[in-house]
Amino acid sequence: MKTIYIYVLDTLADWELGYVTSELNSRRFFKEDANQVSIKTVSYSKQSISTMGGMTIVSDYLVDDIIVSETSILLLPGADTWNDPKHEAILVKASKLLSVGATVCAICGATAALANFGILDNRPHTSNGPGFLEMVCSDYKGQDFYIDQPSIASNNLITAGSTEALLWTKQIIECLDVFKSNTLESWYNYFNSGDSKYFFELMQTLPSNNKN
C-alpha cells in the first residue's frame, strides 16, 4: 500500500493537481496488478483552506500525521502563500521523507519553497524556467543542479513548472507503477495532443480489452 499525502494550503493552484488526483483516485486506467494507493490530504491545521479557484478543502490529516516511510509519497502543489512561516513543518517533513527514500513531488511555487529551505541545493530539479528560483528565493543555492526541462524525475524527487501538470502527473504515475507502460504513453499522448487516435490506443491497452 502506498500512501499519497497531498498538502493543501490557501491559494492552492487547482489545475496542478487535477490530472494526478483524478487518475489515482478513480483507478480507471490502473493495470490489473497495480499496488493499492491511499490518498490523504494534509495541512498545517484542520481549518478549511480556499484554493485559487475558490474551492474549500478541509484536510484529512495534519502534517505530524504523515508517516515517514518509503511507501509515502508527498505532493506539494503551487500556491501564492508558500512564504508563510506556518509551512515550515511540511518542508521539514519533506526533507525527512527524501532522506528515507520516499518520493516528494513539487510543482510551481512549491519548488520555490523547497529551494528556500535548502532541499534543492544538491538535487537535480527544475521549476518555472531559468532565473525563476533566483528571483523568488533569497536562499537558493542549487543553481548547479537546475535542469532547464519542463519536469524532472531524479531519484525520489519530481519537480515541474506551473504549466507542466500533465507531464508531472505522468512521471508520478510512472514512479508509482500503477499503469502499464503503453497505457501511460497513450494516456499522456491523448491529453497532451487531443488526437482521438491516442484515445482508442488507450482503450486497447486496458485489461478489459485484452481478455479475448
XYZ file of N, CA, C and O in Angstrom:
848
model
N 0.844 -1.194 0.000
C 0.000 0.000 0.000
C 0.877 1.241 0.000
O 1.747 1.387 0.855
N 0.652 2.115 -0.968
C 1.328 3.412 -0.997
C 0.349 4.474 -0.495
O -0.820 4.475 -0.880
N 0.843 5.347 0.358
C 0.015 6.446 0.852
C 0.474 7.741 0.209
O 1.651 8.104 0.293
N -0.454 8.410 -0.447
C -0.158 9.664 -1.137
C -0.740 10.804 -0.314
O -1.954 10.921 -0.155
N 0.145 11.606 0.230
C -0.261 12.763 1.024
C -0.228 14.002 0.133
O 0.782 14.302 -0.497
N -1.345 14.714 0.098
C -1.436 15.936 -0.707
C -1.532 17.128 0.239
O -2.487 17.243 1.013
N -0.534 17.987 0.184
C -0.537 19.156 1.061
C -1.455 20.220 0.488
O -1.345 20.592 -0.692
N -2.374 20.700 1.300
C -3.316 21.733 0.855
C -3.080 23.008 1.654
O -2.858 22.974 2.858
N -3.118 24.131 0.948
C -2.866 25.427 1.560
C -3.636 26.487 0.785
O -4.023 26.266 -0.363
N -3.871 27.612 1.428
C -4.640 28.679 0.780
C -4.003 29.089 -0.546
O -2.774 29.162 -0.667
N -4.829 29.374 -1.518
C -4.479 29.747 -2.899
C -3.861 28.595 -3.683
O -3.224 28.813 -4.718
N -4.054 27.371 -3.220
C -3.593 26.195 -3.956
C -4.014 26.302 -5.422
O -5.156 26.631 -5.733
N -3.087 26.009 -6.336
C -3.365 26.083 -7.771
C -4.117 24.835 -8.217
O -3.520 23.783 -8.432
N -5.413 24.952 -8.371
C -6.287 23.796 -8.627
C -5.830 22.939 -9.805
O -5.850 21.707 -9.729
N -5.445 23.589 -10.901
C -5.139 22.855 -12.139
C -3.917 21.945 -12.006
O -3.770 20.971 -12.738
N -3.048 22.254 -11.065
C -1.807 21.489 -10.954
C -2.012 20.104 -10.345
O -1.171 19.217 -10.521
N -3.107 19.906 -9.672
C -3.400 18.607 -9.058
C -4.476 17.825 -9.799
O -4.707 16.655 -9.491
N -5.136 18.456 -10.763
C -6.312 17.850 -11.381
C -6.061 16.495 -12.015
O -6.802 15.534 -11.772
N -5.026 16.381 -12.831
C -4.752 15.112 -13.506
C -4.383 14.018 -12.506
O -4.901 12.897 -12.557
N -3.470 14.333 -11.610
C -2.935 13.276 -10.742
C -3.969 12.778 -9.740
O -4.104 11.570 -9.512
N -4.742 13.674 -9.144
C -5.739 13.221 -8.182
C -6.849 12.435 -8.864
O -7.310 11.412 -8.342
N -7.264 12.883 -10.040
C -8.340 12.191 -10.755
C -7.944 10.759 -11.107
O -8.723 9.818 -10.910
N -6.737 10.592 -11.644
C -6.336 9.257 -12.080
C -6.035 8.327 -10.909
O -6.384 7.139 -10.943
N -5.417 8.838 -9.873
C -5.089 7.972 -8.744
C -6.321 7.608 -7.931
O -6.418 6.501 -7.397
N -7.272 8.521 -7.848
C -8.485 8.217 -7.078
C -9.431 7.309 -7.849
O -9.993 6.360 -7.294
N -9.588 7.551 -9.143
C -10.554 6.769 -9.924
C -10.032 5.375 -10.266
O -10.821 4.445 -10.435
N -8.712 5.249 -10.409
C -8.079 3.978 -10.792
C -8.567 3.478 -12.152
O -8.404 2.307 -12.485
N -9.139 4.335 -12.949
C -9.818 3.881 -14.168
C -8.867 3.286 -15.201
O -9.293 2.475 -16.033
N -7.598 3.652 -15.150
C -6.640 3.120 -16.106
C -5.551 2.277 -15.444
O -4.531 1.980 -16.071
N -5.778 1.880 -14.197
C -4.778 1.081 -13.480
C -4.633 -0.293 -14.139
O -5.587 -0.867 -14.662
N -3.448 -0.844 -14.083
C -3.239 -2.214 -14.544
C -3.797 -3.187 -13.505
O -4.053 -2.806 -12.343
N -3.986 -4.411 -13.899
C -4.669 -5.389 -13.045
C -3.935 -5.644 -11.734
O -4.556 -5.853 -10.702
N -2.614 -5.667 -11.766
C -1.842 -5.990 -10.563
C -1.259 -4.748 -9.899
O -0.254 -4.824 -9.188
N -1.884 -3.607 -10.108
C -1.367 -2.354 -9.548
C -1.410 -2.371 -8.031
O -2.315 -2.941 -7.412
N -0.411 -1.722 -7.440
C -0.395 -1.561 -5.992
C -1.589 -0.721 -5.539
O -2.057 0.156 -6.258
N -2.060 -1.011 -4.354
C -3.097 -0.191 -3.753
C -2.525 1.172 -3.372
O -1.374 1.269 -2.921
N -3.300 2.219 -3.569
C -2.883 3.547 -3.148
C -3.984 4.178 -2.300
O -5.167 3.971 -2.543
N -3.563 4.915 -1.318
C -4.486 5.635 -0.442
C -4.142 7.112 -0.524
O -2.967 7.493 -0.374
N -5.139 7.949 -0.790
C -4.911 9.380 -0.967
C -5.445 10.132 0.248
O -6.607 9.987 0.619
N -4.587 10.932 0.857
C -4.959 11.702 2.037
C -4.526 13.153 1.867
O -3.414 13.423 1.416
N -5.398 14.080 2.213
C -4.987 15.486 2.241
C -4.423 15.805 3.618
O -4.892 15.284 4.644
N -3.395 16.657 3.637
C -2.778 17.080 4.899
C -2.605 18.594 4.872
O -2.486 19.202 3.802
N -2.567 19.183 6.046
C -2.342 20.619 6.133
C -1.773 20.966 7.493
O -1.573 20.091 8.348
N -1.516 22.256 7.689
C -0.926 22.732 8.939
C -1.961 22.845 10.047
O -1.609 22.997 11.215
N -3.249 22.800 9.698
C -4.306 22.864 10.701
C -5.549 22.189 10.140
O -5.578 21.803 8.972
N -6.561 22.050 10.949
C -7.820 21.457 10.492
C -8.805 22.516 10.010
O -9.945 22.205 9.693
N -8.352 23.763 9.945
C -9.197 24.806 9.384
C -9.263 24.638 7.869
O -8.309 24.169 7.245
N -10.360 25.023 7.270
C -10.506 24.886 5.830
C -9.571 25.844 5.101
O -9.211 26.904 5.622
N -9.168 25.445 3.906
C -8.388 26.333 3.049
C -9.221 26.628 1.805
O -10.144 25.883 1.466
N -8.887 27.698 1.130
C -9.582 28.072 -0.100
C -8.585 28.051 -1.248
O -7.547 28.717 -1.200
N -8.893 27.268 -2.273
C -7.990 27.174 -3.414
C -8.060 28.437 -4.265
O -8.933 29.287 -4.088
N -7.155 28.524 -5.238
C -7.156 29.661 -6.144
C -8.474 29.750 -6.910
O -8.940 30.836 -7.250
N -9.085 28.593 -7.149
C -10.361 28.553 -7.853
C -11.565 28.747 -6.947
O -12.705 28.679 -7.411
N -11.335 28.979 -5.655
C -12.428 29.243 -4.727
C -13.041 28.008 -4.099
O -14.080 28.105 -3.432
N -12.436 26.838 -4.286
C -12.964 25.632 -3.666
C -12.463 25.525 -2.235
O -11.336 25.922 -1.915
N -13.298 24.979 -1.366
C -12.962 24.840 0.039
C -12.555 23.397 0.340
O -13.238 22.461 -0.058
N -11.436 23.231 1.022
C -10.937 21.901 1.378
C -10.626 21.878 2.868
O -9.974 22.781 3.397
N -11.081 20.834 3.536
C -10.687 20.562 4.925
C -9.832 19.302 4.898
O -10.273 18.262 4.404
N -8.623 19.395 5.395
C -7.677 18.285 5.264
C -8.084 17.088 6.119
O -8.731 17.223 7.160
N -7.657 15.909 5.653
C -7.886 14.675 6.413
C -6.967 14.595 7.623
O -7.352 14.086 8.680
N -5.729 15.051 7.446
C -4.710 14.875 8.474
C -3.902 16.149 8.664
O -3.937 17.065 7.833
N -3.136 16.171 9.734
C -2.174 17.230 9.996
C -0.786 16.756 9.565
O -0.545 15.552 9.410
N 0.132 17.689 9.417
C 1.478 17.352 8.965
C 2.123 16.307 9.867
O 2.799 15.378 9.396
N 1.915 16.420 11.163
C 2.518 15.473 12.104
C 2.035 14.037 11.888
O 2.678 13.088 12.342
N 0.906 13.879 11.212
C 0.360 12.540 10.987
C 1.014 11.815 9.819
O 0.792 10.612 9.622
N 1.806 12.508 9.031
C 2.464 11.869 7.885
C 3.466 10.842 8.386
O 4.322 11.130 9.229
N 3.369 9.644 7.865
C 4.289 8.570 8.233
C 5.536 8.676 7.360
O 5.451 8.669 6.128
N 6.687 8.795 7.991
C 7.950 8.876 7.270
C 8.383 7.462 6.907
O 8.903 6.719 7.724
N 8.125 7.092 5.665
C 8.367 5.736 5.187
C 8.593 5.762 3.690
O 8.126 6.676 2.994
N 9.287 4.755 3.160
C 9.492 4.663 1.717
C 8.179 4.518 0.961
O 8.112 4.788 -0.248
N 7.138 4.078 1.642
C 5.844 3.879 0.983
C 4.988 5.146 0.974
O 3.853 5.120 0.515
N 5.530 6.242 1.461
C 4.804 7.517 1.473
C 5.224 8.359 0.276
O 6.400 8.376 -0.104
N 4.257 9.053 -0.300
C 4.514 9.985 -1.403
C 3.873 11.311 -1.022
O 2.704 11.349 -0.621
N 4.629 12.384 -1.129
C 4.125 13.710 -0.771
C 3.999 14.566 -2.022
O 4.966 14.727 -2.769
N 2.809 15.109 -2.251
C 2.569 16.016 -3.371
C 2.430 17.446 -2.845
O 1.610 17.708 -1.961
N 3.226 18.332 -3.412
C 3.230 19.734 -2.996
C 2.823 20.606 -4.181
O 3.610 20.792 -5.123
N 1.607 21.143 -4.182
C 1.149 21.986 -5.294
C 1.632 23.418 -5.154
O 2.057 23.855 -4.078
N 1.538 24.148 -6.243
C 1.854 25.562 -6.187
C 0.781 26.345 -5.457
O -0.360 25.895 -5.317
N 1.161 27.512 -4.971
C 0.243 28.421 -4.273
C 0.956 29.750 -4.107
O 2.193 29.818 -4.188
N 0.198 30.795 -3.851
C 0.790 32.122 -3.636
C 1.162 32.366 -2.181
O 1.640 33.458 -1.850
N 0.956 31.366 -1.323
C 1.131 31.586 0.122
C 2.273 30.766 0.719
O 2.366 30.626 1.937
N 3.149 30.224 -0.134
C 4.227 29.380 0.378
C 5.201 30.127 1.274
O 5.923 29.501 2.077
N 5.271 31.445 1.199
C 6.212 32.202 2.033
C 5.782 32.296 3.492
O 6.568 32.732 4.338
N 4.557 31.875 3.789
C 4.078 31.929 5.178
C 4.879 30.954 6.041
O 5.011 29.780 5.691
N 5.416 31.406 7.174
C 6.237 30.552 8.039
C 5.523 29.288 8.520
O 6.185 28.306 8.897
N 4.196 29.266 8.510
C 3.479 28.092 9.013
C 3.681 26.868 8.124
O 3.327 25.752 8.514
N 4.263 27.057 6.936
C 4.501 25.918 6.052
C 5.863 25.262 6.294
O 6.203 24.289 5.621
N 6.606 25.772 7.265
C 7.918 25.184 7.532
C 7.811 23.718 7.944
O 8.659 22.892 7.583
N 6.748 23.375 8.659
C 6.602 21.997 9.150
C 6.536 20.993 7.997
O 7.121 19.904 8.069
N 5.854 21.338 6.914
C 5.756 20.397 5.798
C 7.089 20.307 5.056
O 7.435 19.245 4.505
N 7.867 21.379 5.065
C 9.177 21.341 4.422
C 10.146 20.479 5.230
O 10.957 19.740 4.651
N 10.046 20.550 6.532
C 10.836 19.651 7.388
C 10.454 18.208 7.104
O 11.311 17.321 6.968
N 9.162 17.962 6.990
C 8.681 16.605 6.716
C 9.149 16.143 5.339
O 9.537 14.978 5.162
N 9.126 17.027 4.354
C 9.593 16.680 3.010
C 11.055 16.258 3.039
O 11.449 15.277 2.387
N 11.858 16.980 3.780
C 13.273 16.642 3.903
C 13.465 15.271 4.537
O 14.296 14.466 4.081
N 12.682 14.979 5.555
C 12.772 13.679 6.220
C 12.340 12.553 5.281
O 12.944 11.475 5.253
N 11.294 12.795 4.514
C 10.811 11.792 3.568
C 11.879 11.485 2.521
O 12.152 10.317 2.205
N 12.495 12.511 1.977
C 13.550 12.299 0.990
C 14.715 11.522 1.584
O 15.328 10.683 0.908
N 15.008 11.771 2.842
C 16.160 11.117 3.475
C 15.963 9.616 3.647
O 16.936 8.872 3.757
N 14.703 9.149 3.684
C 14.450 7.713 3.839
C 14.080 7.046 2.512
O 13.722 5.881 2.477
N 14.150 7.811 1.418
C 13.853 7.247 0.110
C 12.414 7.360 -0.327
O 12.017 6.758 -1.332
N 11.610 8.120 0.408
C 10.231 8.368 -0.017
C 10.249 9.389 -1.153
O 11.230 10.101 -1.368
N 9.154 9.467 -1.885
C 9.076 10.349 -3.046
C 8.381 11.659 -2.682
O 7.316 11.663 -2.056
N 8.984 12.752 -3.092
C 8.407 14.091 -2.917
C 8.233 14.700 -4.305
O 9.150 14.675 -5.134
N 7.041 15.236 -4.562
C 6.698 15.788 -5.872
C 6.249 17.234 -5.679
O 5.277 17.483 -4.956
N 6.950 18.161 -6.313
C 6.642 19.582 -6.141
C 6.498 20.253 -7.495
O 7.234 19.953 -8.437
N 5.551 21.175 -7.588
C 5.296 21.875 -8.844
C 5.145 23.372 -8.569
O 4.633 23.770 -7.510
N 5.644 24.180 -9.492
C 5.467 25.628 -9.452
C 5.981 26.232 -8.144
O 7.131 26.037 -7.776
N 5.132 26.940 -7.420
C 5.551 27.620 -6.207
C 6.097 26.708 -5.136
O 6.892 27.148 -4.290
N 5.711 25.455 -5.166
C 6.246 24.511 -4.175
C 7.728 24.261 -4.406
O 8.475 23.984 -3.452
N 8.184 24.362 -5.670
C 9.620 24.207 -5.911
C 10.386 25.356 -5.277
O 11.502 25.167 -4.782
N 9.789 26.542 -5.282
C 10.431 27.687 -4.645
C 10.526 27.487 -3.135
O 11.537 27.839 -2.513
N 9.498 26.907 -2.551
C 9.525 26.634 -1.111
C 10.642 25.645 -0.782
O 11.379 25.827 0.193
N 10.780 24.596 -1.599
C 11.860 23.633 -1.380
C 13.224 24.301 -1.552
O 14.162 24.022 -0.794
N 13.319 25.178 -2.551
C 14.587 25.859 -2.807
C 14.982 26.752 -1.640
O 16.140 26.756 -1.202
N 14.039 27.515 -1.118
C 14.328 28.401 0.002
C 14.731 27.645 1.241
O 15.484 28.146 2.084
N 14.246 26.414 1.360
C 14.529 25.594 2.539
C 15.835 24.814 2.378
O 16.244 24.112 3.295
N 16.465 24.914 1.221
C 17.737 24.238 1.005
C 17.633 22.830 0.454
O 18.654 22.173 0.222
N 16.421 22.358 0.209
C 16.232 20.975 -0.221
C 16.731 20.748 -1.649
O 17.111 19.633 -2.014
N 16.787 21.820 -2.448
C 17.238 21.684 -3.832
C 18.706 22.054 -4.025
O 19.196 22.096 -5.152
N 19.418 22.270 -2.941
C 20.813 22.704 -3.048
C 21.699 21.684 -3.755
O 22.672 22.051 -4.416
N 21.385 20.395 -3.595
C 22.240 19.366 -4.195
C 21.444 18.243 -4.847
O 21.891 17.100 -4.878
N 20.257 18.598 -5.355
C 19.417 17.619 -6.036
C 19.014 18.148 -7.406
O 18.572 19.302 -7.513
N 19.106 17.338 -8.467
C 18.620 17.782 -9.782
C 17.151 18.174 -9.693
O 16.340 17.465 -9.102
N 16.809 19.306 -10.308
C 15.446 19.825 -10.195
C 15.173 20.811 -11.319
O 16.078 21.257 -12.028
N 13.905 21.154 -11.467
C 13.508 22.225 -12.371
C 12.449 23.084 -11.682
O 12.067 22.821 -10.538
N 12.000 24.110 -12.396
C 10.963 24.990 -11.847
C 10.334 25.747 -13.015
O 10.221 25.201 -14.104
N 9.973 26.999 -12.790
C 9.254 27.779 -13.799
C 10.154 28.448 -14.825
O 9.752 29.430 -15.443
N 11.359 27.931 -15.013
C 12.264 28.479 -16.005
C 13.541 29.007 -15.374
O 13.577 29.325 -14.176
N 14.614 29.107 -16.154
C 15.879 29.624 -15.637
C 15.717 31.025 -15.046
O 15.070 31.884 -15.635
N 16.281 31.224 -13.886
C 16.217 32.521 -13.230
C 15.053 32.695 -12.284
O 15.062 33.605 -11.445
N 14.036 31.824 -12.388
C 12.853 31.994 -11.535
C 13.199 31.806 -10.064
O 12.816 32.626 -9.219
N 13.906 30.728 -9.745
C 14.202 30.463 -8.338
C 15.119 31.529 -7.751
O 14.961 31.912 -6.586
N 16.073 32.036 -8.548
C 16.921 33.126 -8.069
C 16.086 34.371 -7.772
O 16.374 35.111 -6.827
N 15.056 34.598 -8.579
C 14.223 35.795 -8.435
C 13.380 35.754 -7.171
O 13.184 36.776 -6.506
N 12.878 34.565 -6.826
C 11.920 34.484 -5.718
C 12.495 33.873 -4.441
O 11.829 33.905 -3.403
N 13.705 33.324 -4.511
C 14.279 32.633 -3.345
C 15.613 33.260 -2.954
O 16.625 33.061 -3.640
N 15.605 33.975 -1.862
C 16.830 34.654 -1.429
C 17.907 33.666 -0.988
O 19.099 33.984 -1.027
N 17.514 32.465 -0.565
C 18.481 31.496 -0.048
C 18.778 30.356 -1.028
O 19.365 29.347 -0.652
N 18.401 30.502 -2.273
C 18.597 29.435 -3.256
C 20.071 29.262 -3.592
O 20.753 30.218 -3.967
N 20.561 28.019 -3.477
C 21.960 27.726 -3.769
C 22.097 26.517 -4.703
O 23.171 25.926 -4.803
N 21.013 26.166 -5.382
C 21.042 24.955 -6.192
C 21.225 25.181 -7.676
O 20.887 24.305 -8.487
N 21.803 26.317 -8.058
C 21.924 26.639 -9.486
C 22.637 25.545 -10.282
O 22.275 25.270 -11.433
N 23.627 24.927 -9.702
C 24.390 23.898 -10.420
C 23.569 22.639 -10.683
O 23.969 21.798 -11.498
N 22.450 22.499 -9.998
C 21.617 21.301 -10.144
C 20.322 21.591 -10.895
O 19.493 20.706 -11.043
N 20.181 22.837 -11.369
C 18.971 23.188 -12.112
C 19.051 22.627 -13.530
O 20.067 22.761 -14.217
N 17.973 21.987 -13.984
C 17.889 21.433 -15.331
C 16.733 22.127 -16.045
O 15.596 22.097 -15.567
N 17.033 22.749 -17.167
C 16.020 23.514 -17.891
C 15.166 22.590 -18.746
O 15.297 22.532 -19.970
N 14.301 21.843 -18.079
C 13.333 20.968 -18.725
C 11.986 21.148 -18.034
O 11.933 21.603 -16.882
N 10.875 20.798 -18.706
C 9.543 21.051 -18.139
C 9.279 20.338 -16.806
O 8.674 20.898 -15.905
N 9.719 19.091 -16.709
C 9.507 18.322 -15.481
C 10.649 17.334 -15.349
O 11.064 16.719 -16.339
N 11.158 17.176 -14.137
C 12.331 16.334 -13.895
C 12.020 15.321 -12.805
O 11.559 15.679 -11.712
N 12.273 14.055 -13.103
C 12.196 12.998 -12.091
C 13.612 12.509 -11.858
O 14.235 11.921 -12.746
N 14.137 12.763 -10.674
C 15.502 12.370 -10.354
C 15.513 11.688 -9.001
O 15.185 12.304 -7.980
N 15.880 10.409 -9.016
C 15.817 9.613 -7.797
C 14.394 9.668 -7.254
O 13.462 9.264 -7.907
N 14.201 10.209 -6.077
C 12.857 10.233 -5.498
C 12.295 11.650 -5.380
O 11.432 11.922 -4.540
N 12.768 12.550 -6.256
C 12.250 13.919 -6.290
C 11.733 14.209 -7.696
O 12.440 14.006 -8.683
N 10.477 14.684 -7.787
C 9.875 15.030 -9.067
C 9.448 16.493 -9.003
O 8.632 16.866 -8.155
N 10.021 17.318 -9.874
C 9.723 18.751 -9.871
C 9.264 19.191 -11.257
O 9.642 18.611 -12.269
N 8.455 20.247 -11.287
C 7.911 20.730 -12.553
C 7.543 22.198 -12.454
O 7.337 22.740 -11.363
N 7.432 22.827 -13.629
C 6.963 24.199 -13.708
C 5.448 24.261 -13.727
O 4.756 23.245 -13.887
N 4.905 25.451 -13.636
C 3.464 25.644 -13.443
C 2.615 25.177 -14.609
O 1.432 24.896 -14.447
N 3.199 25.090 -15.813
C 2.423 24.690 -16.991
C 2.555 23.201 -17.299
O 2.054 22.729 -18.330
N 3.190 22.461 -16.416
C 3.535 21.072 -16.730
C 2.836 20.044 -15.841
O 3.386 18.982 -15.540
N 1.598 20.326 -15.447
C 0.865 19.393 -14.585
C 0.692 18.024 -15.234
O 0.715 16.992 -14.558
N 0.522 18.000 -16.549
C 0.307 16.729 -17.240
C 1.564 15.872 -17.218
O 1.515 14.681 -16.865
N 2.704 16.437 -17.594
C 3.954 15.675 -17.587
C 4.345 15.295 -16.166
O 4.834 14.181 -15.922
N 4.152 16.193 -15.222
C 4.417 15.914 -13.801
C 3.600 14.712 -13.353
O 4.128 13.791 -12.719
N 2.323 14.679 -13.729
C 1.464 13.554 -13.401
C 1.977 12.267 -14.037
O 1.998 11.209 -13.399
N 2.387 12.349 -15.292
C 2.929 11.174 -15.979
C 4.108 10.590 -15.206
O 4.219 9.365 -15.018
N 4.989 11.449 -14.753
C 6.166 10.974 -14.037
C 5.807 10.410 -12.667
O 6.429 9.443 -12.197
N 4.793 10.982 -12.032
C 4.338 10.451 -10.738
C 3.722 9.066 -10.936
O 4.014 8.123 -10.176
N 2.872 8.917 -11.938
C 2.243 7.631 -12.211
C 3.299 6.587 -12.565
O 3.226 5.432 -12.134
N 4.291 7.007 -13.332
C 5.380 6.091 -13.689
C 6.136 5.644 -12.447
O 6.489 4.467 -12.305
N 6.379 6.562 -11.537
C 7.057 6.239 -10.279
C 6.243 5.244 -9.453
O 6.788 4.305 -8.869
N 4.936 5.431 -9.420
C 4.055 4.552 -8.655
C 3.861 3.189 -9.324
O 3.464 2.230 -8.655
N 4.107 3.120 -10.631
C 3.972 1.877 -11.396
C 2.558 1.304 -11.292
O 2.372 0.110 -11.063
N 1.560 2.153 -11.512
C 0.170 1.691 -11.454
C -0.492 1.590 -12.835
O -1.589 1.049 -12.956
N 0.156 2.123 -13.868
C -0.303 1.956 -15.252
C 0.663 1.013 -15.964
O 1.855 0.999 -15.653
N 0.177 0.278 -16.946
C 1.088 -0.369 -17.868
C 1.802 0.711 -18.676
O 1.255 1.799 -18.889
N 3.001 0.427 -19.141
C 3.777 1.455 -19.829
C 3.073 1.960 -21.082
O 3.076 3.168 -21.365
N 2.428 1.062 -21.837
C 1.743 1.520 -23.050
C 0.468 2.293 -22.723
O 0.070 3.202 -23.456
N -0.165 1.955 -21.598
C -1.316 2.743 -21.141
C -0.888 4.168 -20.816
O -1.536 5.139 -21.211
N 0.212 4.279 -20.097
C 0.685 5.597 -19.687
C 1.073 6.451 -20.892
O 0.732 7.639 -20.954
N 1.739 5.853 -21.868
C 2.136 6.610 -23.048
C 0.918 7.080 -23.839
O 0.850 8.225 -24.287
N -0.059 6.190 -24.020
C -1.267 6.566 -24.760
C -2.059 7.625 -24.008
O -2.592 8.564 -24.606
N -2.156 7.458 -22.693
C -2.849 8.439 -21.848
C -2.209 9.811 -21.992
O -2.894 10.823 -22.225
N -0.904 9.850 -21.876
C -0.194 11.132 -21.963
C -0.349 11.750 -23.353
O -0.641 12.948 -23.490
N -0.185 10.942 -24.374
C -0.284 11.464 -25.737
C -1.683 12.003 -26.039
O -1.837 13.021 -26.726
N -2.699 11.330 -25.507
C -4.070 11.784 -25.753
C -4.325 13.137 -25.097
O -4.796 14.081 -25.741
N -4.001 13.246 -23.814
C -4.281 14.511 -23.115
C -3.330 15.624 -23.546
O -3.669 16.806 -23.437
N -2.176 15.254 -24.048
C -1.218 16.259 -24.493
C -1.564 16.810 -25.872
O -1.351 17.991 -26.147
N -2.132 15.951 -26.729
C -2.381 16.370 -28.108
C -3.853 16.572 -28.449
O -4.186 17.337 -29.358
N -4.735 15.842 -27.745
C -6.149 15.886 -28.088
C -6.494 15.048 -29.301
O -7.649 15.044 -29.748
N -5.535 14.302 -29.827
C -5.760 13.470 -31.012
C -6.515 12.207 -30.607
O -6.034 11.425 -29.781
N -7.668 11.964 -31.207
C -8.521 10.850 -30.801
C -7.883 9.490 -31.045
O -8.267 8.507 -30.421
N -6.905 9.422 -31.931
C -6.282 8.113 -32.175
C -5.620 7.585 -30.906
O -5.578 6.372 -30.681
N -5.131 8.494 -30.079
C -4.497 8.060 -28.833
C -5.533 7.595 -27.819
O -5.244 6.746 -26.975
N -6.745 8.140 -27.898
C -7.809 7.657 -27.024
C -8.109 6.189 -27.325
O -8.226 5.370 -26.417
N -8.219 5.859 -28.602
C -8.510 4.470 -28.966
C -7.327 3.559 -28.648
O -7.514 2.410 -28.234
N -6.122 4.068 -28.797
C -4.950 3.304 -28.376
C -5.019 3.034 -26.873
O -4.722 1.923 -26.415
N -5.386 4.055 -26.129
C -5.505 3.930 -24.684
C -6.512 2.856 -24.303
O -6.248 1.996 -23.457
N -7.669 2.879 -24.929
C -8.701 1.891 -24.618
C -8.221 0.469 -24.890
O -8.546 -0.466 -24.153
N -7.407 0.301 -25.921
C -6.928 -1.028 -26.283
C -5.896 -1.565 -25.288
O -5.637 -2.770 -25.251
N -5.317 -0.692 -24.503
C -4.313 -1.140 -23.523
C -4.919 -1.615 -22.216
O -4.217 -2.185 -21.382
N -6.217 -1.372 -22.018
C -6.829 -1.662 -20.725
C -7.139 -3.139 -20.576
O -7.412 -3.833 -21.555
N -7.101 -3.651 -19.340
C -7.303 -5.081 -19.109
C -8.593 -5.632 -19.720
O -8.615 -6.733 -20.250
N -9.677 -4.855 -19.690
C -10.959 -5.325 -20.191
C -10.943 -5.577 -21.698
O -11.776 -6.296 -22.237
N -9.954 -4.991 -22.389
C -9.855 -5.154 -23.830
C -8.802 -6.174 -24.240
O -8.464 -6.310 -25.408
N -8.258 -6.891 -23.252
C -7.209 -7.850 -23.559
C -7.515 -9.242 -23.028
O -6.626 -10.024 -22.731
N -8.794 -9.553 -22.896
C -9.185 -10.835 -22.329
C -9.745 -11.811 -23.373
O -10.101 -12.933 -23.058
N -9.869 -11.355 -24.598
C -10.431 -12.212 -25.655
C -9.309 -12.854 -26.489
O -8.232 -12.325 -26.558
